[in-house]
XYZ file of C-alpha atoms in Angstrom:
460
model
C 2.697 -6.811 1.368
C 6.756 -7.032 2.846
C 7.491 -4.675 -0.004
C 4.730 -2.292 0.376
C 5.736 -2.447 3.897
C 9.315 -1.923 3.390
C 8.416 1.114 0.997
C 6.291 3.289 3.681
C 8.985 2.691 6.256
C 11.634 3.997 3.743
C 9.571 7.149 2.643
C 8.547 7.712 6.113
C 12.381 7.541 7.219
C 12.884 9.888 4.405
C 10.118 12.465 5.216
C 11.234 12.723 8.552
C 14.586 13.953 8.305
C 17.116 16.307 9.668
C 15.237 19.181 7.400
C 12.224 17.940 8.577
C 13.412 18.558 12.554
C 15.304 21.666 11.637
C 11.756 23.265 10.085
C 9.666 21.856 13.114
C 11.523 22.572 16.169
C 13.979 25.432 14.857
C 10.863 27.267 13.407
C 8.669 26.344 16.725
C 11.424 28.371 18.721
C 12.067 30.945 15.970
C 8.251 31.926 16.279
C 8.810 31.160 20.723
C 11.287 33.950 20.241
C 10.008 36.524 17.639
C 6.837 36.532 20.414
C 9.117 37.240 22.980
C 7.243 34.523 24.702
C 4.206 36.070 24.620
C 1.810 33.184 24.516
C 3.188 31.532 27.452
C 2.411 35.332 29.462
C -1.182 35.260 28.373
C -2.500 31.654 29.204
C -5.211 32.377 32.008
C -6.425 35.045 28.965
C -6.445 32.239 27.106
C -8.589 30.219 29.494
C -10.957 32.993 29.612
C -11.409 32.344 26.124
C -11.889 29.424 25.845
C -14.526 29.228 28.834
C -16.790 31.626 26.174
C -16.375 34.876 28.814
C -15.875 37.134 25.103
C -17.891 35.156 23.384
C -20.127 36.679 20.472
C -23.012 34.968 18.576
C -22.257 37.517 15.800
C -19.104 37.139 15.156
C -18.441 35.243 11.714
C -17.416 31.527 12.096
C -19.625 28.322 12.375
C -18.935 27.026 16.135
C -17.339 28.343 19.239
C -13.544 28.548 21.171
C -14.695 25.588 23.008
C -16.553 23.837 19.924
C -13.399 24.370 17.895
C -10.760 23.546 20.845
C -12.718 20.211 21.136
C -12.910 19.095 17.426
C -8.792 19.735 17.302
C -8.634 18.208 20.621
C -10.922 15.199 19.170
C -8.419 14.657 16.338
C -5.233 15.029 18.880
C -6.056 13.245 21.811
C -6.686 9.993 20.374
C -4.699 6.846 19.281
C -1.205 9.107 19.345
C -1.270 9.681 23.080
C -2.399 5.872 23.907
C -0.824 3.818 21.232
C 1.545 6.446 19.763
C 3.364 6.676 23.335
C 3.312 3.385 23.569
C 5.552 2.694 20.269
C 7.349 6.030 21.499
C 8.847 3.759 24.688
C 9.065 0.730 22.922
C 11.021 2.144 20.427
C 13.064 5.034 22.007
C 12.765 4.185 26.005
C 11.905 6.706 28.523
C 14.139 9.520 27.629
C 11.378 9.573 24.515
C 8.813 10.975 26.299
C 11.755 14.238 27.735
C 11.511 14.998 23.894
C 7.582 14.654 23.429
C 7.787 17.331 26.306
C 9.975 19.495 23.907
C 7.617 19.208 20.869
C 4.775 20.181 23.211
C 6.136 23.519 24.671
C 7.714 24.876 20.924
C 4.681 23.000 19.377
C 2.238 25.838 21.683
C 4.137 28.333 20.279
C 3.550 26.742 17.275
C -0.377 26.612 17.445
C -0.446 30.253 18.337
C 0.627 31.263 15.352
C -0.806 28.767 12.741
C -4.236 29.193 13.984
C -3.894 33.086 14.507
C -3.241 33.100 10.633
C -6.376 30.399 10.004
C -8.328 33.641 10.924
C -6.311 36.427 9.617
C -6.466 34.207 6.666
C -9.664 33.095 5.966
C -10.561 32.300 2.383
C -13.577 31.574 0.391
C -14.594 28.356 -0.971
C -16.325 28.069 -3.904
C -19.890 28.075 -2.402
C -18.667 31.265 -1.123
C -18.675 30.160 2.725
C -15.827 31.808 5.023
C -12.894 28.764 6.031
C -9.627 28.692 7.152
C -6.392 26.317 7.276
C -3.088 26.462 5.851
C -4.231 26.462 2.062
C -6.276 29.511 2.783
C -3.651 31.386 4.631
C -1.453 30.554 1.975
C -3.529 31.972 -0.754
C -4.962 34.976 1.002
C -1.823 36.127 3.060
C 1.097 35.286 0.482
C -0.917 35.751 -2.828
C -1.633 33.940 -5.756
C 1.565 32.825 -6.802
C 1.956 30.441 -3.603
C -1.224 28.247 -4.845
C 1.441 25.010 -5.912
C 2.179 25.276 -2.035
C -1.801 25.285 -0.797
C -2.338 22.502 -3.162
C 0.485 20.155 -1.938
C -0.685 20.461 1.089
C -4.332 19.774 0.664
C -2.894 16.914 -1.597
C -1.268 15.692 1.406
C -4.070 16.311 3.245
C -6.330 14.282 1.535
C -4.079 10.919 2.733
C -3.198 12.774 6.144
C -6.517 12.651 6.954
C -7.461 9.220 6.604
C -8.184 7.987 9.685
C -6.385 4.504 9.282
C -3.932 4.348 12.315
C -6.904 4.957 14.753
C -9.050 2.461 13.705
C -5.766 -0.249 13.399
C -5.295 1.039 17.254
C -9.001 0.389 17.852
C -9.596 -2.537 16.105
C -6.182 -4.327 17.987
C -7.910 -2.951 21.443
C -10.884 -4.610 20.804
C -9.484 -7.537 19.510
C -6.678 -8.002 22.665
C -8.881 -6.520 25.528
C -12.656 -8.006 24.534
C -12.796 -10.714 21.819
C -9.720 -12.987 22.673
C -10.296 -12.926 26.372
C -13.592 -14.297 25.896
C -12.815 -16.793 23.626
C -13.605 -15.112 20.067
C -11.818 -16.032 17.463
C -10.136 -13.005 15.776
C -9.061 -12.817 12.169
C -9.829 -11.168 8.752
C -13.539 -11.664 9.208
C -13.617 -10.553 12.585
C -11.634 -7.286 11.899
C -13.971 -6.679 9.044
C -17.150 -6.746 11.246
C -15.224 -4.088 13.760
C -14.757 -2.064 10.537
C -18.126 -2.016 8.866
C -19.141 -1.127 12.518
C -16.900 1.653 12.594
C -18.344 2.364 9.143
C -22.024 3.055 10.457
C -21.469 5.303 13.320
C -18.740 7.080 11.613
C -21.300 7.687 8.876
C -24.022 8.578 11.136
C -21.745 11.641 12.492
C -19.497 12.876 9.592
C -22.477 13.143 7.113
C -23.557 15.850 9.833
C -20.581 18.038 8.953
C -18.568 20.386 10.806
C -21.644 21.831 13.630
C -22.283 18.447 14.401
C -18.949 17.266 14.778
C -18.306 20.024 16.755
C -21.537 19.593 18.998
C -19.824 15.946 19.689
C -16.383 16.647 20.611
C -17.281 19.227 22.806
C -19.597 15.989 24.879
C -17.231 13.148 24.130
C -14.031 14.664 24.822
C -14.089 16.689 28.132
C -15.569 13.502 29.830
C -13.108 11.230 28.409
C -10.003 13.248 29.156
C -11.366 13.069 32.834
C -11.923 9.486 32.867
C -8.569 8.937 31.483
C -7.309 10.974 34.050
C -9.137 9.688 37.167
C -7.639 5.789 35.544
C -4.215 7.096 35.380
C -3.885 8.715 38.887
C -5.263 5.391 40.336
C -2.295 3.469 38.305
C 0.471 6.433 39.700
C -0.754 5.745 43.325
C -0.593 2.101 43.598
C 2.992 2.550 42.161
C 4.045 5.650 44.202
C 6.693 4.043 45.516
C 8.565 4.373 42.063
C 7.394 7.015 40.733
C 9.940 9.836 40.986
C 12.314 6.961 39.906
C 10.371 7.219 36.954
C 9.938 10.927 36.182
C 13.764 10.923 36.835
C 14.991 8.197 34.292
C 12.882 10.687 31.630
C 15.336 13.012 31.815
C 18.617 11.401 32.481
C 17.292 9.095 29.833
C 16.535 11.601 27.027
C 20.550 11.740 26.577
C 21.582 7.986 27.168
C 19.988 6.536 23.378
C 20.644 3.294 24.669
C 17.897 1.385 22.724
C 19.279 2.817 19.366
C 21.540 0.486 17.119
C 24.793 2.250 15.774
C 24.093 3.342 12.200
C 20.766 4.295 12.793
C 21.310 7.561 13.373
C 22.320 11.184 12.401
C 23.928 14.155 14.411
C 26.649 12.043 15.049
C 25.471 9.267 17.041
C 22.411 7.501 18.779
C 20.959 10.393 20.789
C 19.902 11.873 17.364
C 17.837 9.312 16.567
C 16.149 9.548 19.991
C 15.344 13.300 19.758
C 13.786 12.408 16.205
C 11.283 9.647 17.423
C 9.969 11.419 20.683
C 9.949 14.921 18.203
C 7.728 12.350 15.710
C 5.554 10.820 17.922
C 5.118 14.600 19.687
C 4.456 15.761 16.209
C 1.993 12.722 15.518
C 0.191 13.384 18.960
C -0.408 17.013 18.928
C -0.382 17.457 15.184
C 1.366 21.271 16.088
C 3.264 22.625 12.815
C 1.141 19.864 10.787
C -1.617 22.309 9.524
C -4.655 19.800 10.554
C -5.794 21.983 13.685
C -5.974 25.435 11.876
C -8.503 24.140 9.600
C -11.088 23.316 12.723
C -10.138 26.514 14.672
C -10.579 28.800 11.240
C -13.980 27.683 11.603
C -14.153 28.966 15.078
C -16.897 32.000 15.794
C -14.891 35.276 16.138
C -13.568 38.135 14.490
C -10.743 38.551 16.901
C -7.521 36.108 15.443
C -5.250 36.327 18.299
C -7.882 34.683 20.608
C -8.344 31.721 18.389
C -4.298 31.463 18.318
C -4.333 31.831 21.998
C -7.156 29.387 22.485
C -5.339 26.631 20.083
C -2.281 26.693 22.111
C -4.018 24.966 25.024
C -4.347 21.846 22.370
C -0.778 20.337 22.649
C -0.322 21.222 26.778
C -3.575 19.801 27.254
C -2.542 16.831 24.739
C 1.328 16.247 25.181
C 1.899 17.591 28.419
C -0.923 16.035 30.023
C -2.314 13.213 28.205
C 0.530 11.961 26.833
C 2.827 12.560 30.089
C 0.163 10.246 31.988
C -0.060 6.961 29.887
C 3.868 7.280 29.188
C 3.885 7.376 33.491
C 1.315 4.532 33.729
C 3.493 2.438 31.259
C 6.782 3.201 33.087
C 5.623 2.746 36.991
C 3.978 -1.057 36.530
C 7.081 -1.924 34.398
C 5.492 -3.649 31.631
C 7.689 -1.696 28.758
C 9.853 -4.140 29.712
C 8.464 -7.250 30.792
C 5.797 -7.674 27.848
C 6.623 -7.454 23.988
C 3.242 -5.716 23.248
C 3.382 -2.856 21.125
C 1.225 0.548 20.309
C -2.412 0.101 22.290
C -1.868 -3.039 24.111
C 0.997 -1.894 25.681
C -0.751 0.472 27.654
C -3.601 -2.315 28.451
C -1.241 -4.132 30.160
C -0.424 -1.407 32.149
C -3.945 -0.952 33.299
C -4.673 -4.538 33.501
C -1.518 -4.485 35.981
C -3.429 -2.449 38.548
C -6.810 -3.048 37.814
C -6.727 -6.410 36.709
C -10.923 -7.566 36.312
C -12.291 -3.764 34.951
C -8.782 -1.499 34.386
C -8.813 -2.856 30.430
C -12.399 -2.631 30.074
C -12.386 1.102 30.834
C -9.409 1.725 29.130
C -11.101 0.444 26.139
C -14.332 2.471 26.758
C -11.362 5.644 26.406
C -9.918 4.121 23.770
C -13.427 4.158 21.831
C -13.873 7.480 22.957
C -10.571 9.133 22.036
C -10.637 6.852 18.448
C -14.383 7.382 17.416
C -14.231 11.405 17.819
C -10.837 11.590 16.122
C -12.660 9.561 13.072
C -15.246 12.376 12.729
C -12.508 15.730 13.062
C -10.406 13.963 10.566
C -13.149 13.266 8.040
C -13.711 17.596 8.295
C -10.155 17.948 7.722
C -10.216 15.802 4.673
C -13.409 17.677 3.096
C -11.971 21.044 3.437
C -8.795 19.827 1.253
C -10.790 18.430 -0.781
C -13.324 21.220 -1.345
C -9.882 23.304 -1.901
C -8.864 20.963 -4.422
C -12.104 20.274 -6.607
C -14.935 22.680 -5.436
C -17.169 22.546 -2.254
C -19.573 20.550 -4.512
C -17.267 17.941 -4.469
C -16.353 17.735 -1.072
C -19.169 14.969 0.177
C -17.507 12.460 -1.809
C -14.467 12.651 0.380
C -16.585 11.464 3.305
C -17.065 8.118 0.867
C -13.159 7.296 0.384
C -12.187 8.117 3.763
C -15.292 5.301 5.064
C -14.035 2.709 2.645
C -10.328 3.477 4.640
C -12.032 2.246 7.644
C -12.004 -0.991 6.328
C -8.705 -1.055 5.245
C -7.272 0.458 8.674
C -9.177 -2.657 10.343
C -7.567 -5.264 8.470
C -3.675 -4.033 7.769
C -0.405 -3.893 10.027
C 0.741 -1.168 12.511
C 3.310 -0.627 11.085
C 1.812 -0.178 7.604
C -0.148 2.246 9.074
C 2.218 4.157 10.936
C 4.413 4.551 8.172
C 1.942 6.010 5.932
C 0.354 8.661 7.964
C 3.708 9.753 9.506
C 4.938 9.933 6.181
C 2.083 11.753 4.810
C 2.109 14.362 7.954
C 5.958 15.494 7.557
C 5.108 16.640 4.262
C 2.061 18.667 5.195
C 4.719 19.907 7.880
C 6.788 21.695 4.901
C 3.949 24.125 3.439
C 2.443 24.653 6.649
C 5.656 25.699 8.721
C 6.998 27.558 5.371
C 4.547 29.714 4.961
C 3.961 30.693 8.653
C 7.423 31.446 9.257
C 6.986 34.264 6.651
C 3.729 35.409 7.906
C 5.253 35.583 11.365
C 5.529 39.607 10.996
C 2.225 40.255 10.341
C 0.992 37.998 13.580
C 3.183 39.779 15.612
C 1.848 42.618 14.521
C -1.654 41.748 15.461
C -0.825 40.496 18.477
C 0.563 43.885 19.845
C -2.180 45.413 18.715
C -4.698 42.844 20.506
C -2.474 43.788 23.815
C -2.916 47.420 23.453
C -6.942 46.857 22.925
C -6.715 44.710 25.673
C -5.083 47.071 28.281
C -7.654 50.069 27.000
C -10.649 47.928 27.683
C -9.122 47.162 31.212
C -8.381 50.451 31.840
């Protein structure tokens, strides 16, 4: 297991290199640019949107702007903004979370364009139903001769997807917040029982597919987001009194790299190292450049692209910027990042439990259930689409059969095991996905001036 261990932490410190950051972030603000920021000027449009105002039951697609915004949203705002912040401070210290921020704000631009092109793009499966998603805007907007690219990524896809770092992140939550407070005795069997638990709702939902995924999200997540919210705010006012301290050290701290050894780094010293693992986690928390998203918002209802794009880039300011920006507060103000060694989920527990001592944890956990259960049934769609790509839509079902038995495994193996693998797995999704948008860039533009122009006619 040390070796297998060893090996993911290698490839994953190979996948996420200096290419890796250079295709992420310099093609996030390559596209920022080429839009001349356009995105950014058309937000409240994009809250229209979302809140169904153009709206048509018509229009081709299988769910709506908020249906679709919800399932991303269900994948996103999971394990990666609880326990993937958590490792993000551990790890990298405060000034981590300054370079989160970064990911989220190119990472919009980002989602504008990847999901615009999941509806320019739309292919055909071969049942003949309309989807969308990096493969399909591979095939359909750069031609035949791209299909090596669409398959490595729904390749990739098929192990991207798995949803084995959320249920490690549940399964330690449960373990550290419920069973070993009361006196349970945790271990391999007890992990197992979490797991085949796990199994049966999971099953219950994903066997559904997409419209009732999407019926789900759109309940689960809204409320949860709030609770989340409401917990944090509570945590940020009993520790006012430090708080800008806090929101200070982020940036000062995003240049000191103090908690880097020498030699672990590249652009010439520690501070490289830093931008990489706040730019990962970002990555890992709002999925933006990844490809996973497009596939749930190419299912959206509408004929319209640049609304869909427009709608999607709400996912990582919602996510990062919000989400992520509160737990990373919660775990800086009651000072536990550096008076506990906890890691990933309990980290932030301990935060809660600092405030809220008797219930804090136990509504954390109802979050963490939340946030971890909905992100098991948007993955799951993600994983049948690549593999309907791959084999035929016939063969898709048998998808939802692998990724249950991963459950199990995700219940009973190591964080870091975990993390390694799906980080890993996501940089190189990153490669055909970023690729092949950064070429397509033109003809977004393009259909984004001409959305304006339709836009200022109807007004007028």
């Amino acid at each position: 297991m040390e070796f297998l261990d060893q090996l993911l932490s290698d490839f994953s410190s190979l996948a996420w290199g200096l290419p890796l950051l250079i295709l992420l972030i310099g093609g996030g603000l390559y596209l920022l640019v080429r839009s001349h920021f356009l995105p950014f000027r058309y937000l409240g449009h994009a809250l229209n949107v979302l809140r169904g105002k153009y709206d048509d039951p018509d229009d081709p697609g299988e769910i709506s702007h908020f249906q679709a915004l919800s399932t991303a949203l269900s994948a996103t705002v999971g394990m990666g903004n609880i326990a993937g912040v958590a490792v993000a401070i551990s790890i990298g210290g405060p000034g981590a979370v300054f370079w989160m921020w970064i990911s989220a704000v190119v990472g919009m631009s980002t989602k504008f364009f990847t999901s615009t092109l999941a509806i320019m793009y739309r292919g055909k499966d071969s049942a003949g139903e309309i989807q969308g998603g990096p493969m399909y805007f591979i095939m359909e907007g750069l031609g035949k001769s791209w299909k090596p690219l669409a398959v490595f990524f729904s390749l990739c896809g098929l192990i991207g997807a798995l949803p084995v770092f959320n249920v490690n992140q549940l399964t330690q939550a449960l373990n550290d917040i419920l069973l070993i407070p009361n006196g349970v005795e945790v271990g391999l069997k007890s992990n197992l029982v979490i797991g085949v638990v796990l199994v049966g709702i999971t099953s219950l939902v994903i066997l559904g597919g997409i419209k009732r995924i999407g019926n789900v999200a759109s309940r689960l997540v809204p409320s949860m987001v709030a609770l989340y919210f409401v917990l944090v705010i509570i945590i940020l006012i009993a520790h006012s009194d430090v708080l800008f301290y806090y929101l200070k050290l982020i940036f000062t701290d995003a240049f000191a790299a103090n908690y880097y050894p020498e030699g672990d780094t590249f652009l010439g010293g520690v501070l490289g190292a830093l931008i990489l693992h706040g730019i990962k986690r970002g990555a890992f928390s709002n999925e933006a450049g990844i490809g996973t998203a497009p596939m749930a918002h190419g299912a959206a209802k509408t004929d319209e692209p640049i609304r869909e794009g427009l709608v999607a880039m709400l996912g990582p300011a919602i996510d990062t910027l919000i989400v992520c920006t509160l737990t990373a507060l919660a775990i800086l103000v009651t000072g536990v990042w550096e008076t506990t060694s906890n890691n990933g989920v309990s980290l932030t527990a301990s935060a809660f439990a600092d405030v809220m001592p008797t219930y804090g944890k136990y509504l954390l956990l109802i979050c963490i259930a939340v946030f971890s259960m909905s992100s098991l049934f948007s993955y799951s769609y993600y994983g049948t689409k690549c593999m309907s790509f791959l084999f035929g839509a016939d063969k898709k079902h048998y998808y939802n059969y692998f990724y249950i038995l991963s459950i199990l495994i995700g219940a009973t193996t190591s964080l870091s095991m975990m993390i390694n693998l799906i980080d890993g797995v996501f940089a190189l999704m990153a490669i055909p996905t970023m690729l092949a948008t950064i070429i397509l860039a033109p003809k977004v533009i393009k259909e984004l001036k001409s959305y304006t122009k339709r836009l200022k006619t109807e007004k007028e």
